[in-house]
JSON list of C-alpha atoms in Angstrom, two decimals:
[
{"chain": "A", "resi": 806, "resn": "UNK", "atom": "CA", "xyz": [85.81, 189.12, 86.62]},
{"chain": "A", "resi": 807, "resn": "UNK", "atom": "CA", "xyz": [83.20, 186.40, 85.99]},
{"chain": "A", "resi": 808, "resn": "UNK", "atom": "CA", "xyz": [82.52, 183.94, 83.12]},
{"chain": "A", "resi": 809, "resn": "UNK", "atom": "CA", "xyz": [79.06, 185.91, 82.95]},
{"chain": "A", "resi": 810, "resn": "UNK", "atom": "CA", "xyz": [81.05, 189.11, 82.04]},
{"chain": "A", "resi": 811, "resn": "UNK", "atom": "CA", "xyz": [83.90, 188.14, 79.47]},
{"chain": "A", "resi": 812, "resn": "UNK", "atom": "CA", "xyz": [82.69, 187.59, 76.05]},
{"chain": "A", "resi": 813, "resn": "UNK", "atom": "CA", "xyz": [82.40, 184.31, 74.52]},
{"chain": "A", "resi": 814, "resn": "UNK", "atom": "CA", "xyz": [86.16, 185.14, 72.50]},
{"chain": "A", "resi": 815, "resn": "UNK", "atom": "CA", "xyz": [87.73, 186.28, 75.51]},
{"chain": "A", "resi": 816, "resn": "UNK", "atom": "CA", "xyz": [86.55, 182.53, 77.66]},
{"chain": "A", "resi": 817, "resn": "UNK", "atom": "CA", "xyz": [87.80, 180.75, 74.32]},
{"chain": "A", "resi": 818, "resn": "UNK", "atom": "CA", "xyz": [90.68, 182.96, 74.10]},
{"chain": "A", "resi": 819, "resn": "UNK", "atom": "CA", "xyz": [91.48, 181.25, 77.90]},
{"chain": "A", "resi": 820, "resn": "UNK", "atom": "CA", "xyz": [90.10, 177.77, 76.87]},
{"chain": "A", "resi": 821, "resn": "UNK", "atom": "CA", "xyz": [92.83, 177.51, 74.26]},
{"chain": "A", "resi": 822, "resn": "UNK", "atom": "CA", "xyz": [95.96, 177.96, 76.53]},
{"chain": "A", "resi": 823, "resn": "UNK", "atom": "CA", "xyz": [94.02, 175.60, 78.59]},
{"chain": "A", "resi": 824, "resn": "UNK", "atom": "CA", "xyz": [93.55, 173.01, 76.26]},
{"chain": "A", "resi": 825, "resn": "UNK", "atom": "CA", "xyz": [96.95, 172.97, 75.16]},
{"chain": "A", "resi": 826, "resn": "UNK", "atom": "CA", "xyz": [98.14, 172.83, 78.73]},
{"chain": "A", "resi": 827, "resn": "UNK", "atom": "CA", "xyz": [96.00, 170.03, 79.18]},
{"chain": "A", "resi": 828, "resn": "UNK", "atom": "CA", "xyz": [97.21, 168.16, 76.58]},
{"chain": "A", "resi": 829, "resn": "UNK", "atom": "CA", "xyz": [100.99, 168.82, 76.64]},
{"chain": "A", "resi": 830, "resn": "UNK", "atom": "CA", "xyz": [100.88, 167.40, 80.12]},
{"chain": "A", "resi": 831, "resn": "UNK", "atom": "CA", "xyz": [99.03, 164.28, 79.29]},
{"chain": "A", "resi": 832, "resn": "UNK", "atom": "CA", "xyz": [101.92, 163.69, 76.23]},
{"chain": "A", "resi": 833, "resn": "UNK", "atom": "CA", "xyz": [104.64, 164.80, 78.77]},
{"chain": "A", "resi": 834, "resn": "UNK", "atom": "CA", "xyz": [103.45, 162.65, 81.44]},
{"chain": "A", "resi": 835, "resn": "UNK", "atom": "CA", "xyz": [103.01, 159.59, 79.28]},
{"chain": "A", "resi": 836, "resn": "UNK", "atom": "CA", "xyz": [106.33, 159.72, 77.66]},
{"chain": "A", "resi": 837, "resn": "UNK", "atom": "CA", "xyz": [104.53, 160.15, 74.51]},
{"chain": "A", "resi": 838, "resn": "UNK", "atom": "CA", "xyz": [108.05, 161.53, 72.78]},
{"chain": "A", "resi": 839, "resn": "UNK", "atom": "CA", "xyz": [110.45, 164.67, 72.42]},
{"chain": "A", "resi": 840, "resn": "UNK", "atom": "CA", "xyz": [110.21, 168.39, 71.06]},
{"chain": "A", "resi": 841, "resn": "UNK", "atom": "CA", "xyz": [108.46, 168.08, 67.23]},
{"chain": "A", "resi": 842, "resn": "UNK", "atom": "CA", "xyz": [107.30, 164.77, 68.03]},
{"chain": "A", "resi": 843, "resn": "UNK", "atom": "CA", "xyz": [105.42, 166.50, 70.85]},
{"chain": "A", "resi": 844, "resn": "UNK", "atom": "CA", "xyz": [104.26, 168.75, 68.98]},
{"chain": "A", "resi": 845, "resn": "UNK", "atom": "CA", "xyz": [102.58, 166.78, 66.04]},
{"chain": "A", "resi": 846, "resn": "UNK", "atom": "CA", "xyz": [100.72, 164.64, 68.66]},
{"chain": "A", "resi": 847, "resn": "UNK", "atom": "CA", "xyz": [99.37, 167.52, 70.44]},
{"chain": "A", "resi": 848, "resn": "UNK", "atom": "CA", "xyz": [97.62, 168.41, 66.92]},
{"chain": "A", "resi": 849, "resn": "UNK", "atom": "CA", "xyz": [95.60, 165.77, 67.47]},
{"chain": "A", "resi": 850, "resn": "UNK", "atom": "CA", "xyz": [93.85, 167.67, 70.08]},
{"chain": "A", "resi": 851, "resn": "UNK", "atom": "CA", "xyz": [94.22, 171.32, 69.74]},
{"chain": "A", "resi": 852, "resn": "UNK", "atom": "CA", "xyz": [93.77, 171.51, 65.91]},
{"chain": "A", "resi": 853, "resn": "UNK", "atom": "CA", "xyz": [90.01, 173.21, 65.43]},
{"chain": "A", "resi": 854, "resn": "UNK", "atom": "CA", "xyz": [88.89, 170.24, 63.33]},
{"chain": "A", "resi": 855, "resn": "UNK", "atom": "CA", "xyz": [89.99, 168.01, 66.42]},
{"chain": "A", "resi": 856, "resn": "UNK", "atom": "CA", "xyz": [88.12, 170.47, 68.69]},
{"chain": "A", "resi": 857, "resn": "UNK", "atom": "CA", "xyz": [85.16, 170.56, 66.52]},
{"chain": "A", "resi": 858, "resn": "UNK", "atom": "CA", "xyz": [84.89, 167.07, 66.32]},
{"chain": "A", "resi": 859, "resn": "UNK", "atom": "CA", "xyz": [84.74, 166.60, 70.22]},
{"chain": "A", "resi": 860, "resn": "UNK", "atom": "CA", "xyz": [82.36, 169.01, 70.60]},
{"chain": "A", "resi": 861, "resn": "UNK", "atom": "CA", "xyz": [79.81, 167.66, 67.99]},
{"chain": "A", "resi": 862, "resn": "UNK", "atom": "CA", "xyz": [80.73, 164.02, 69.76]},
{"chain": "A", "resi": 863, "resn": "UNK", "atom": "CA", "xyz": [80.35, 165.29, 72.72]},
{"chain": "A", "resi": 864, "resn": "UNK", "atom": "CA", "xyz": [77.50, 167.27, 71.86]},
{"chain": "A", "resi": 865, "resn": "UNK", "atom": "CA", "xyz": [75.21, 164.53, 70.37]},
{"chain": "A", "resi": 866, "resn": "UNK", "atom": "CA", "xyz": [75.68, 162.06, 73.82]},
{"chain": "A", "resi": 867, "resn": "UNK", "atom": "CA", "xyz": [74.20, 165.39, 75.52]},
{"chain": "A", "resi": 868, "resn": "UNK", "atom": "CA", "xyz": [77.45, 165.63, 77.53]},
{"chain": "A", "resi": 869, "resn": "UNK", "atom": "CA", "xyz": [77.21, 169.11, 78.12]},
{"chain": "A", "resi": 870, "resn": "UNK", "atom": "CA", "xyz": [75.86, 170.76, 80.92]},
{"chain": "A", "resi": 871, "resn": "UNK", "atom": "CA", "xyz": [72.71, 173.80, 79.65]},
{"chain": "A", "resi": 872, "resn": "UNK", "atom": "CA", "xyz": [75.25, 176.40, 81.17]},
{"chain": "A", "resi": 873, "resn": "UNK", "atom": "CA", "xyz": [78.07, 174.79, 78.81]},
{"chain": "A", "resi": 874, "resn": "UNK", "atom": "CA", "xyz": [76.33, 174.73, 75.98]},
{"chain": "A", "resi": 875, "resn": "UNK", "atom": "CA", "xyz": [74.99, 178.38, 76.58]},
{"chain": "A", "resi": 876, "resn": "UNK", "atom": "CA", "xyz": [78.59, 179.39, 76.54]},
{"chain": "A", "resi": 877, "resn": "UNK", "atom": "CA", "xyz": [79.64, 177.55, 73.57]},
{"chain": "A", "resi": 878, "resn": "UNK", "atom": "CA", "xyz": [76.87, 179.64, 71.60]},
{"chain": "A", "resi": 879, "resn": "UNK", "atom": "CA", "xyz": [78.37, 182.39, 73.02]},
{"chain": "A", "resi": 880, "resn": "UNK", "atom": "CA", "xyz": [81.62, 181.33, 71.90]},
{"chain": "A", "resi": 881, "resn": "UNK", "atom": "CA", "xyz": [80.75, 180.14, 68.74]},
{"chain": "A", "resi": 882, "resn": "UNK", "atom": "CA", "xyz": [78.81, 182.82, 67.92]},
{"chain": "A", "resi": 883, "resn": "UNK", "atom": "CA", "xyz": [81.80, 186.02, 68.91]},
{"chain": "A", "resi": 884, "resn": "UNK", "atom": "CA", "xyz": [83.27, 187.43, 66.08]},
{"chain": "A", "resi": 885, "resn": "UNK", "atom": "CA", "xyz": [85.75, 185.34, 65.03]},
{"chain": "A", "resi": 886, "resn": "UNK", "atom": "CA", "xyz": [88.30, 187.91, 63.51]},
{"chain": "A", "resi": 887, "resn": "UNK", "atom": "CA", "xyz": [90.37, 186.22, 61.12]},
{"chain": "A", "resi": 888, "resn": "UNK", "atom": "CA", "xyz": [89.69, 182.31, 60.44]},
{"chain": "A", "resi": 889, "resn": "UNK", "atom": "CA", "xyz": [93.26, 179.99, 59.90]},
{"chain": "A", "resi": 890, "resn": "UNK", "atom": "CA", "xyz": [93.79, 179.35, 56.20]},
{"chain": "A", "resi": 891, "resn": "UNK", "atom": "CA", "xyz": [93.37, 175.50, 56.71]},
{"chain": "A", "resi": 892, "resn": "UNK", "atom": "CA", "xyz": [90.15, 175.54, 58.21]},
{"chain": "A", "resi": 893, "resn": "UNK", "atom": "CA", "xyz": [86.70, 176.52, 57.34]},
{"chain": "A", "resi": 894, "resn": "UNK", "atom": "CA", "xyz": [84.60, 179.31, 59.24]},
{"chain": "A", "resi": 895, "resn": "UNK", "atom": "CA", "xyz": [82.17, 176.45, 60.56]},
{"chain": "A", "resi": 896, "resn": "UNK", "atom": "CA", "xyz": [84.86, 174.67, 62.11]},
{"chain": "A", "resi": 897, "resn": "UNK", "atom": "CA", "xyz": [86.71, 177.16, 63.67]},
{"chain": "A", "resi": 898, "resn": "UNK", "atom": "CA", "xyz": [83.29, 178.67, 64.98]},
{"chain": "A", "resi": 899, "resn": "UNK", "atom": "CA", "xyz": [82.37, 175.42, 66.44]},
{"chain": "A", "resi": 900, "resn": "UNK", "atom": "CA", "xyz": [86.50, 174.84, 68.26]},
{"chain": "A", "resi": 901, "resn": "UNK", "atom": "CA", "xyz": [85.79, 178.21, 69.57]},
{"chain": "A", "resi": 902, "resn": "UNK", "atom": "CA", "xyz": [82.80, 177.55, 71.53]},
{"chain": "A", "resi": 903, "resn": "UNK", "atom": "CA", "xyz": [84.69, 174.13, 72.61]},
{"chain": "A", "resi": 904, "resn": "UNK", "atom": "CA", "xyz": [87.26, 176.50, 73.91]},
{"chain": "A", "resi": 905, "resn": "UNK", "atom": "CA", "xyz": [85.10, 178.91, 75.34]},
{"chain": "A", "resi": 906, "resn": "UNK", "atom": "CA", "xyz": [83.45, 176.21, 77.32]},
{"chain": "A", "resi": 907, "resn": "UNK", "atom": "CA", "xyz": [87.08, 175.39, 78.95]},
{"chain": "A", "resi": 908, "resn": "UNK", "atom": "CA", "xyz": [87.81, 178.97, 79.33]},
{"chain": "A", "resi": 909, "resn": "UNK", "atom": "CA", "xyz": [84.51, 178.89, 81.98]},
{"chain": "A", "resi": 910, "resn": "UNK", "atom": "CA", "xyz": [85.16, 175.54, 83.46]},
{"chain": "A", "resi": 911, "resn": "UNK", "atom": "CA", "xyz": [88.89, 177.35, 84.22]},
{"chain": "A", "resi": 912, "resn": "UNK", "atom": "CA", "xyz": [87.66, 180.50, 85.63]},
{"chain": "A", "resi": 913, "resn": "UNK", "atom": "CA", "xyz": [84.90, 178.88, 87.66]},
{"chain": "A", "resi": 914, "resn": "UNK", "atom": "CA", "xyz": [88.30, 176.20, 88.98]},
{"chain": "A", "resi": 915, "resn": "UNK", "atom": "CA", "xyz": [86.20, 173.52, 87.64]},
{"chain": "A", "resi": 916, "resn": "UNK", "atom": "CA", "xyz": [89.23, 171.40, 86.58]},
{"chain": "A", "resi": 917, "resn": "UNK", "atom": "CA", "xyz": [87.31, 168.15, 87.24]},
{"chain": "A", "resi": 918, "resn": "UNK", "atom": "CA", "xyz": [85.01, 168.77, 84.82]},
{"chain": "A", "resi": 919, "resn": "UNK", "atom": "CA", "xyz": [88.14, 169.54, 82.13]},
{"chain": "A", "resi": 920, "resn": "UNK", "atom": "CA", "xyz": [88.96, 166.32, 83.23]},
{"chain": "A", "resi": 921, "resn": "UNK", "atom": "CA", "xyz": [86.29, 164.60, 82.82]},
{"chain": "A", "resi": 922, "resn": "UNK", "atom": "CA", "xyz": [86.24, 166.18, 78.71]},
{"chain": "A", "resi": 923, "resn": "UNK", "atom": "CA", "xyz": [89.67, 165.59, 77.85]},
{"chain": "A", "resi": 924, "resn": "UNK", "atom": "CA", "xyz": [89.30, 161.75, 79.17]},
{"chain": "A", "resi": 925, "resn": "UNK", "atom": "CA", "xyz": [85.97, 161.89, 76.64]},
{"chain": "A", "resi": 926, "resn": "UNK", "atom": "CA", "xyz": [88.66, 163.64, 74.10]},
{"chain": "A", "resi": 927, "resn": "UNK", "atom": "CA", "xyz": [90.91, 160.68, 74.36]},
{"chain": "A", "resi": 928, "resn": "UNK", "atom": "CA", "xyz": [88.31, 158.33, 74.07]},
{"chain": "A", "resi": 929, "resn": "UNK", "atom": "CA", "xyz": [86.81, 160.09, 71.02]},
{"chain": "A", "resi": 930, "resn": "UNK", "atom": "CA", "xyz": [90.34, 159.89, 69.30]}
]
């Protein structure tokens, strides 16, 4: 299966466990604590206002590729099921397409380029 064939949920759907992989090994490998403390760092990135917030960062310095940003409609655009109580639709829409952006990156084994965002992430925070 190809990017071009999952739906913009299923990519984010990928992006997230991703994301979070991403980020649990950056804490991990930079000693950045233990269990809960681990945890409430890693909020800091995979929360959807943190996700929305790199994206519209991101998204303003024309970061994104035309192919990225197509997906991140797509993703942003799926039907978004339920939305977490502590966030608003707009947000969650817009962490979505973030994610669904990853999601491609991961299928297409671009992990340079997930790289080269969650270095921007860091920056950003």
């Amino acid at each position: 299966m190809t990017p071009q064939e999952c739906s913009g949920r299923t990519l984010a759907f990928l992006g997230d466990a991703v994301w979070s992989l991403f980020v649990r090994n950056d804490l991990i490998e930079n000693g950045q604590g233990r269990g809960s403390q681990l945890q409430k760092k890693s909020i800091a990135y995979v929360s959807a206002k943190a996700q929305a917030k790199f994206y519209t960062v991101l998204h303003e310095e024309q970061f994104f590729t035309e192919a990225e940003e197509e997906v991140y409609r797509r993703g942003r655009n799926g039907n978004a099921g339920t939305v977490p109580n502590n966030t608003d639709t707009g947000t969650y829409r817009m962490s979505t397409g973030f994610e669904a952006i990853l999601g491609m990156l991961y299928m297409e084994h671009n992990e340079e380029r997930i790289r080269e965002i969650f270095q921007k992430a860091k920056e950003i925070l």
